[in-house]
Amino acid sequence: MTQRAFPILFITATRIGDAVLSSGLIKFLADQIPNARFTIVSGPLAAPLFAHVPGLDRVIVMEKGKGKGHWFKLWNQVRHRKWGLVVDLRGSGTAYFLRREKRAVWKRNTGEPIHKVVEAAKVLKLEGDPPAPHLYITPDVQALADQLLAPRPGEPAGPILAVGPASNWVGKIWPIERFAQTTQQLLGPGGALAGGRLLILGGPGDGRMVEELRMASARGRYVDLTGKVDLLTAYAALKRADLFIGNDSGLMHIAAAAGVPTIGLFGPSDERRYGPWGSLTKAVRGPRSFEQFLAVDPDLSQAIRHMSDLPVTTVVKAAKALLAEVKAKAVEEDAAEPTVEDAAVTPELQAVVQDAAPTEEAATPEDAIDADRT
């Protein structure tokens, strides 16, 4: 007998990085509910990340309008269906005005800073290790990425160093000449990835800024996909990389989700909340703490190159240490004897998505919180 579909409305972030960090919840729900059907709501930049989610009915692209108009528009699009579960990572209150069996709504953390992956897991009341970010791709997407990375005829493949030198704000961008110096040290003779190739990634508007990186690449051994591929193809390409170095950005989170060892460069952003997620990742910063950057630029909005105090030597040292850690882990795994592990305890979905108490209902749609910063 065919199971009745379980419709899930999943409202995630506008920004690419936040959307990636919440993506593990989709995999968790897809794994736990075989008959799940997803309608995913996201901003225009992040929406393409969810094109290949299993059981996908629809991706709704929500663009911010005046006031709370975009939330009323969304409500109009989804109000005619009874939902099995509404997950609202924007804390908008939309779930309170829809027919649904269960809801899980984000609430602002007022305590010590916690990572966004942990924060997302708390929305579903998950205990233990939170679901790691996960993006779905098709074999065709991976095949295209592999084709783009194929070495030129007669050239050895070698390791791949991927870099993401751009970000959404000048204050978070490490100087491009330092990226060039770092890649030269790692890919050059005696480097940790000697003889390898450089993979350059970025958005459509980042082409000019990476020109210095292309020029610095030894004998043109680079693959420049800046502005040439979509997010999921970039993700597939990163799966083939040996190391990623990049500014705090959506691309950095995509790299970490792809499982590539990731070095995230931080300055005026908080790695406690936005550091790359995973066991083989490192957040690297210069001598100043996040709080010291706040003291200089309280709104984090000034056109200041805050990252200039992060030296090349610090990044290269961190990269070498991470690559050594990866190598050591691989050796340990090869030497380990097979063992029978206890079955993982999977949290019960019923406990995860219990409805909030009726007293938490918003009185009217106008009372819904518009969390447009995510």
Short mmCIF file of C-alpha atoms in Angstrom, two decimals:
data_model
loop_
_atom_site.label_atom_id
_atom_site.label_comp_id
_atom_site.label_asym_id
_atom_site.label_seq_id
_atom_site.Cartn_x
_atom_site.Cartn_y
_atom_site.Cartn_z
CA MET A 1 0.00 0.00 0.00
CA THR A 2 1.39 3.38 -1.00
CA GLN A 3 2.08 5.76 1.86
CA ARG A 4 0.33 9.09 1.86
CA ALA A 5 2.69 11.95 1.03
CA PHE A 6 3.92 14.00 3.98
CA PRO A 7 4.16 17.63 2.78
CA ILE A 8 6.90 19.74 4.38
CA LEU A 9 7.19 23.50 3.99
CA PHE A 10 10.82 24.43 4.66
CA ILE A 11 11.54 28.16 4.94
CA THR A 12 15.27 28.78 4.85
CA ALA A 13 17.64 31.71 4.47
CA THR A 14 18.15 34.39 1.88
CA ARG A 15 21.94 34.27 2.05
CA ILE A 16 23.83 31.39 0.48
CA GLY A 17 25.94 30.63 3.55
CA ASP A 18 23.02 30.48 5.96
CA ALA A 19 21.06 28.32 3.54
CA VAL A 20 23.95 25.85 3.26
CA LEU A 21 24.35 25.69 7.04
CA SER A 22 20.67 24.76 7.43
CA SER A 23 20.69 22.21 4.60
CA GLY A 24 21.46 19.28 6.88
CA LEU A 25 17.95 19.51 8.29
CA ILE A 26 16.52 18.73 4.86
CA LYS A 27 18.62 15.58 4.61
CA PHE A 28 17.62 14.61 8.15
CA LEU A 29 13.93 14.96 7.31
CA ALA A 30 14.32 13.20 3.95
CA ASP A 31 16.06 10.27 5.66
CA GLN A 32 13.53 10.06 8.48
CA ILE A 33 10.38 10.49 6.39
CA PRO A 34 10.54 8.40 3.20
CA ASN A 35 7.26 9.85 1.93
CA ALA A 36 8.30 13.47 2.54
CA ARG A 37 7.48 16.01 -0.16
CA PHE A 38 9.35 19.30 0.12
CA THR A 39 8.35 22.83 -0.74
CA ILE A 40 11.43 24.96 -0.04
CA VAL A 41 11.33 28.73 0.35
CA SER A 42 14.55 30.67 -0.15
CA GLY A 43 15.97 33.91 -1.44
CA PRO A 44 16.95 34.19 -5.13
CA LEU A 45 20.69 33.66 -4.57
CA ALA A 46 20.33 30.53 -2.43
CA ALA A 47 17.35 28.92 -4.21
CA PRO A 48 19.43 27.02 -6.82
CA LEU A 49 21.08 25.03 -4.02
CA PHE A 50 17.91 22.97 -3.59
CA ALA A 51 17.21 22.01 -7.21
CA HIS A 52 17.89 18.29 -6.67
CA VAL A 53 16.44 17.66 -3.20
CA PRO A 54 14.68 14.26 -3.24
CA GLY A 55 10.92 14.50 -3.01
CA LEU A 56 11.00 18.12 -4.14
CA ASP A 57 7.65 19.55 -5.19
CA ARG A 58 8.67 23.16 -5.57
CA VAL A 59 11.24 25.84 -4.75
CA ILE A 60 9.61 29.17 -4.01
CA VAL A 61 11.93 32.11 -4.60
CA MET A 62 11.02 34.84 -2.14
CA GLU A 63 12.35 38.31 -2.84
CA LYS A 64 12.11 40.92 -0.13
CA GLY A 65 9.45 43.56 -0.74
CA LYS A 66 8.29 46.62 1.10
CA GLY A 67 7.48 46.10 4.75
CA LYS A 68 6.25 42.56 5.28
CA GLY A 69 4.68 42.28 1.84
CA HIS A 70 6.81 39.32 0.81
CA TRP A 71 5.57 37.31 3.79
CA PHE A 72 1.93 37.94 2.89
CA LYS A 73 2.70 36.93 -0.69
CA LEU A 74 4.28 33.70 0.54
CA TRP A 75 1.33 32.98 2.82
CA ASN A 76 -0.99 33.38 -0.18
CA GLN A 77 1.07 30.86 -2.15
CA VAL A 78 1.05 28.13 0.52
CA ARG A 79 -2.14 28.64 2.53
CA HIS A 80 -4.32 26.33 0.44
CA ARG A 81 -2.51 23.16 1.50
CA LYS A 82 -2.49 21.35 4.81
CA TRP A 83 1.14 20.76 5.75
CA GLY A 84 2.48 17.82 7.68
CA LEU A 85 5.28 20.03 9.00
CA VAL A 86 6.28 23.66 8.64
CA VAL A 87 9.93 24.44 9.42
CA ASP A 88 10.56 28.17 9.60
CA LEU A 89 14.22 29.08 10.02
CA ARG A 90 13.41 32.76 9.55
CA GLY A 91 11.20 33.05 12.61
CA SER A 92 8.57 34.79 10.51
CA GLY A 93 5.53 33.38 12.27
CA THR A 94 4.10 32.15 8.96
CA ALA A 95 3.54 28.68 10.43
CA TYR A 96 1.02 30.07 12.92
CA PHE A 97 -1.36 31.00 10.10
CA LEU A 98 -1.23 27.82 8.06
CA ARG A 99 -3.04 24.54 8.42
CA ARG A 100 -0.42 22.09 9.60
CA GLU A 101 0.05 19.09 11.83
CA LYS A 102 3.33 20.28 13.31
CA ARG A 103 5.57 23.31 13.23
CA ALA A 104 9.17 24.13 14.16
CA VAL A 105 10.00 27.83 14.30
CA TRP A 106 13.39 29.48 14.85
CA LYS A 107 13.72 31.70 17.90
CA ARG A 108 16.55 34.13 18.43
CA ASN A 109 19.39 32.88 20.61
CA THR A 110 19.90 35.24 23.54
CA GLY A 111 22.74 33.35 25.23
CA GLU A 112 26.34 32.73 24.26
CA PRO A 113 27.06 32.58 20.52
CA ILE A 114 26.50 29.12 19.04
CA HIS A 115 27.22 27.87 15.55
CA LYS A 116 24.46 28.29 12.98
CA VAL A 117 24.44 24.51 12.33
CA VAL A 118 23.76 23.88 16.03
CA GLU A 119 21.19 26.67 16.05
CA ALA A 120 19.37 25.09 13.11
CA ALA A 121 19.32 21.69 14.83
CA LYS A 122 17.75 23.26 17.91
CA VAL A 123 14.77 24.31 15.78
CA LEU A 124 13.96 20.61 15.41
CA LYS A 125 14.97 19.96 19.04
CA LEU A 126 17.70 17.57 17.92
CA GLU A 127 20.17 16.43 20.56
CA GLY A 128 23.70 15.19 20.02
CA ASP A 129 25.62 15.84 16.82
CA PRO A 130 23.62 18.22 14.61
CA PRO A 131 22.96 17.28 10.98
CA ALA A 132 25.93 18.43 8.92
CA PRO A 133 25.29 20.62 5.85
CA HIS A 134 24.45 18.54 2.80
CA LEU A 135 23.67 19.47 -0.79
CA TYR A 136 22.13 17.12 -3.35
CA ILE A 137 23.46 16.87 -6.90
CA THR A 138 22.79 14.53 -9.83
CA PRO A 139 25.37 12.36 -11.62
CA ASP A 140 25.11 14.74 -14.58
CA VAL A 141 26.19 17.69 -12.43
CA GLN A 142 29.18 15.74 -11.12
CA ALA A 143 30.09 14.60 -14.63
CA LEU A 144 30.08 18.21 -15.86
CA ALA A 145 32.33 19.30 -12.99
CA ASP A 146 34.73 16.43 -13.69
CA GLN A 147 34.86 17.42 -17.34
CA LEU A 148 35.69 21.02 -16.41
CA LEU A 149 38.49 19.83 -14.13
CA ALA A 150 40.03 17.40 -16.60
CA PRO A 151 43.73 18.25 -17.15
CA ARG A 152 44.94 19.35 -20.56
CA PRO A 153 46.28 16.61 -22.84
CA GLY A 154 49.74 15.55 -21.73
CA GLU A 155 49.52 17.29 -18.35
CA PRO A 156 49.51 15.36 -15.06
CA ALA A 157 46.41 15.79 -12.93
CA GLY A 158 48.09 16.48 -9.58
CA PRO A 159 46.37 17.77 -6.46
CA ILE A 160 43.87 20.65 -6.65
CA LEU A 161 44.02 23.76 -4.47
CA ALA A 162 40.68 25.60 -4.61
CA VAL A 163 40.35 29.25 -3.60
CA GLY A 164 37.43 31.57 -3.04
CA PRO A 165 38.92 35.09 -2.93
CA ALA A 166 35.64 37.02 -2.98
CA SER A 167 32.96 37.78 -0.40
CA ASN A 168 29.78 39.85 -0.09
CA TRP A 169 31.51 42.77 1.63
CA VAL A 170 34.91 44.39 1.15
CA GLY A 171 35.61 44.18 4.89
CA LYS A 172 35.79 40.36 4.73
CA ILE A 173 38.06 40.14 1.66
CA TRP A 174 41.68 39.11 2.17
CA PRO A 175 43.97 41.02 -0.24
CA ILE A 176 44.17 39.22 -3.57
CA GLU A 177 47.97 39.46 -3.71
CA ARG A 178 48.11 37.41 -0.50
CA PHE A 179 45.98 34.71 -2.07
CA ALA A 180 48.49 34.70 -4.94
CA GLN A 181 51.47 34.41 -2.57
CA THR A 182 49.76 31.62 -0.62
CA THR A 183 48.97 29.59 -3.74
CA GLN A 184 52.54 29.99 -4.98
CA GLN A 185 53.94 28.67 -1.70
CA LEU A 186 51.58 25.70 -1.58
CA LEU A 187 51.73 24.72 -5.27
CA GLY A 188 55.34 25.64 -5.97
CA PRO A 189 58.43 23.44 -5.59
CA GLY A 190 58.60 22.02 -2.08
CA GLY A 191 55.04 23.12 -1.29
CA ALA A 192 52.47 20.94 0.41
CA LEU A 193 50.61 20.59 -2.93
CA ALA A 194 53.63 20.90 -5.21
CA GLY A 195 52.89 20.36 -8.88
CA GLY A 196 49.18 20.75 -8.39
CA ARG A 197 46.63 22.96 -10.08
CA LEU A 198 44.72 25.99 -8.87
CA LEU A 199 40.91 26.03 -8.99
CA ILE A 200 39.49 29.55 -8.82
CA LEU A 201 35.83 30.02 -7.91
CA GLY A 202 33.63 33.08 -7.55
CA GLY A 203 30.54 34.87 -8.76
CA PRO A 204 29.82 36.64 -12.06
CA GLY A 205 31.21 39.95 -10.77
CA ASP A 206 34.49 38.59 -9.44
CA GLY A 207 36.35 38.02 -12.71
CA ARG A 208 38.55 41.11 -12.63
CA MET A 209 39.68 40.63 -9.04
CA VAL A 210 41.06 37.12 -9.72
CA GLU A 211 43.21 38.16 -12.68
CA GLU A 212 46.28 38.41 -10.44
CA LEU A 213 45.70 34.83 -9.31
CA ARG A 214 45.63 33.61 -12.90
CA MET A 215 48.82 35.51 -13.69
CA ALA A 216 50.57 34.02 -10.66
CA SER A 217 49.72 30.43 -11.53
CA ALA A 218 52.76 28.41 -12.59
CA ARG A 219 52.67 27.83 -16.37
CA GLY A 220 48.96 28.49 -16.43
CA ARG A 221 48.12 25.41 -14.37
CA TYR A 222 44.77 26.73 -13.24
CA VAL A 223 41.08 26.19 -13.84
CA ASP A 224 39.17 29.45 -13.56
CA LEU A 225 35.45 28.85 -13.08
CA THR A 226 34.74 32.34 -11.75
CA GLY A 227 31.27 33.33 -12.90
CA LYS A 228 31.09 30.34 -15.25
CA VAL A 229 29.25 27.70 -13.22
CA ASP A 230 26.26 27.55 -10.94
CA LEU A 231 26.47 26.83 -7.22
CA LEU A 232 25.87 23.09 -7.46
CA THR A 233 28.47 22.63 -10.20
CA ALA A 234 30.92 24.55 -8.02
CA TYR A 235 30.01 22.19 -5.17
CA ALA A 236 30.65 19.17 -7.39
CA ALA A 237 34.02 20.59 -8.48
CA LEU A 238 35.00 21.19 -4.86
CA LYS A 239 34.38 17.52 -4.12
CA ARG A 240 37.47 16.82 -6.23
CA ALA A 241 39.70 19.40 -4.49
CA ASP A 242 42.42 18.58 -1.96
CA LEU A 243 42.19 21.89 -0.08
CA PHE A 244 40.04 25.02 -0.11
CA ILE A 245 41.12 28.45 1.14
CA GLY A 246 38.61 31.28 1.10
CA ASN A 247 37.10 34.25 2.83
CA ASP A 248 34.09 33.84 5.08
CA SER A 249 31.43 33.47 2.39
CA GLY A 250 28.75 31.21 1.03
CA LEU A 251 31.39 29.52 -1.14
CA MET A 252 33.42 28.65 1.96
CA HIS A 253 30.38 26.89 3.45
CA ILE A 254 29.74 25.09 0.15
CA ALA A 255 33.35 23.87 0.21
CA ALA A 256 33.04 22.54 3.75
CA ALA A 257 29.76 20.84 2.85
CA ALA A 258 31.51 19.19 -0.11
CA GLY A 259 33.91 17.56 2.35
CA VAL A 260 37.07 19.26 1.08
CA PRO A 261 39.51 20.27 3.86
CA THR A 262 38.65 23.93 4.31
CA ILE A 263 40.53 26.97 5.61
CA GLY A 264 38.14 29.86 6.33
CA LEU A 265 39.67 33.33 6.65
CA PHE A 266 38.04 35.45 9.34
CA GLY A 267 38.22 39.01 10.59
CA PRO A 268 35.03 41.05 11.02
CA SER A 269 32.80 37.98 11.34
CA ASP A 270 32.34 35.55 14.21
CA GLU A 271 33.78 32.08 13.59
CA ARG A 272 31.89 30.82 16.64
CA ARG A 273 28.73 31.21 14.57
CA TYR A 274 29.97 31.05 10.99
CA GLY A 275 33.15 29.00 10.99
CA PRO A 276 33.40 26.28 8.31
CA TRP A 277 31.61 23.18 9.62
CA GLY A 278 33.30 19.81 9.70
CA SER A 279 36.11 17.83 11.29
CA LEU A 280 38.64 18.83 8.61
CA THR A 281 38.13 22.58 8.70
CA LYS A 282 39.90 25.50 10.35
CA ALA A 283 38.93 29.12 10.94
CA VAL A 284 42.00 31.36 10.72
CA ARG A 285 42.23 34.98 11.78
CA GLY A 286 44.90 37.61 12.40
CA PRO A 287 45.78 39.15 15.76
CA ARG A 288 42.44 40.90 16.29
CA SER A 289 39.34 39.25 17.74
CA PHE A 290 35.85 39.69 16.35
CA GLU A 291 35.02 42.01 19.25
CA GLN A 292 37.96 44.25 18.34
CA PHE A 293 36.60 44.62 14.82
CA LEU A 294 33.21 45.55 16.28
CA ALA A 295 34.84 48.29 18.32
CA VAL A 296 36.20 49.86 15.12
CA ASP A 297 33.17 49.21 12.90
CA PRO A 298 30.11 48.66 15.17
CA ASP A 299 27.64 48.15 12.31
CA LEU A 300 30.09 46.12 10.21
CA SER A 301 29.24 48.26 7.23
CA GLN A 302 32.27 50.44 6.55
CA ALA A 303 34.30 50.06 3.37
CA ILE A 304 37.44 49.15 5.30
CA ARG A 305 39.80 46.32 4.35
CA HIS A 306 39.67 44.74 7.77
CA MET A 307 41.55 41.62 6.68
CA SER A 308 44.87 43.32 6.02
CA ASP A 309 46.39 42.22 9.33
CA LEU A 310 46.15 38.50 8.46
CA PRO A 311 49.62 37.49 7.19
CA VAL A 312 50.36 34.94 4.48
CA THR A 313 52.57 32.95 6.86
CA THR A 314 49.62 32.31 9.20
CA VAL A 315 47.44 30.98 6.38
CA VAL A 316 50.17 28.82 4.85
CA LYS A 317 51.01 27.36 8.26
CA ALA A 318 47.35 26.53 8.89
CA ALA A 319 47.02 24.96 5.43
CA LYS A 320 50.07 22.75 5.96
CA ALA A 321 48.83 21.69 9.39
CA LEU A 322 45.38 20.79 8.04
CA LEU A 323 46.84 18.80 5.13
CA ALA A 324 49.08 16.93 7.59
CA GLU A 325 46.02 16.19 9.70
CA VAL A 326 44.17 14.87 6.65
CA LYS A 327 47.11 12.62 5.76
CA ALA A 328 47.40 11.30 9.32
CA LYS A 329 43.70 10.56 9.44
CA ALA A 330 43.88 8.65 6.15
CA VAL A 331 46.76 6.54 7.50
CA GLU A 332 44.80 5.77 10.67
CA GLU A 333 41.74 4.74 8.68
CA ASP A 334 43.81 2.44 6.44
CA ALA A 335 45.39 0.77 9.46
CA ALA A 336 42.22 0.42 11.50
CA GLU A 337 40.67 -3.02 11.88
CA PRO A 338 37.00 -3.30 10.87
CA THR A 339 34.77 -3.09 13.91
CA VAL A 340 31.08 -3.59 14.49
CA GLU A 341 29.73 -0.31 15.73
CA ASP A 342 26.60 0.18 17.71
CA ALA A 343 23.69 1.33 15.63
CA ALA A 344 23.26 5.08 15.72
CA VAL A 345 20.35 6.27 17.76
CA THR A 346 18.09 8.33 15.57
CA PRO A 347 16.06 11.02 17.32
CA GLU A 348 12.34 10.46 17.14
CA LEU A 349 10.70 12.87 14.75
CA GLN A 350 7.66 13.07 16.99
CA ALA A 351 9.69 14.67 19.78
CA VAL A 352 11.55 16.90 17.37
CA VAL A 353 8.67 18.87 15.90
CA GLN A 354 6.20 19.21 18.72
CA ASP A 355 3.94 22.22 18.42
CA ALA A 356 4.71 25.22 20.57
CA ALA A 357 2.33 26.10 23.34
CA PRO A 358 -0.78 28.01 22.23
CA THR A 359 0.36 31.05 24.21
CA GLU A 360 3.17 31.54 21.68
CA GLU A 361 0.74 32.18 18.83
CA ALA A 362 1.02 35.57 17.16
CA ALA A 363 -2.20 37.53 17.43
CA THR A 364 -2.25 38.63 13.79
CA PRO A 365 -0.04 38.20 10.70
CA GLU A 366 1.33 41.69 11.40
CA ASP A 367 2.83 40.36 14.64
CA ALA A 368 5.02 37.90 12.77
CA ILE A 369 8.73 38.57 13.09
CA ASP A 370 10.38 39.51 9.80
CA ALA A 371 13.86 38.04 10.16
CA ASP A 372 15.23 39.37 6.88
CA ARG A 373 18.87 39.35 7.99
CA THR A 374 19.12 35.62 7.42
#
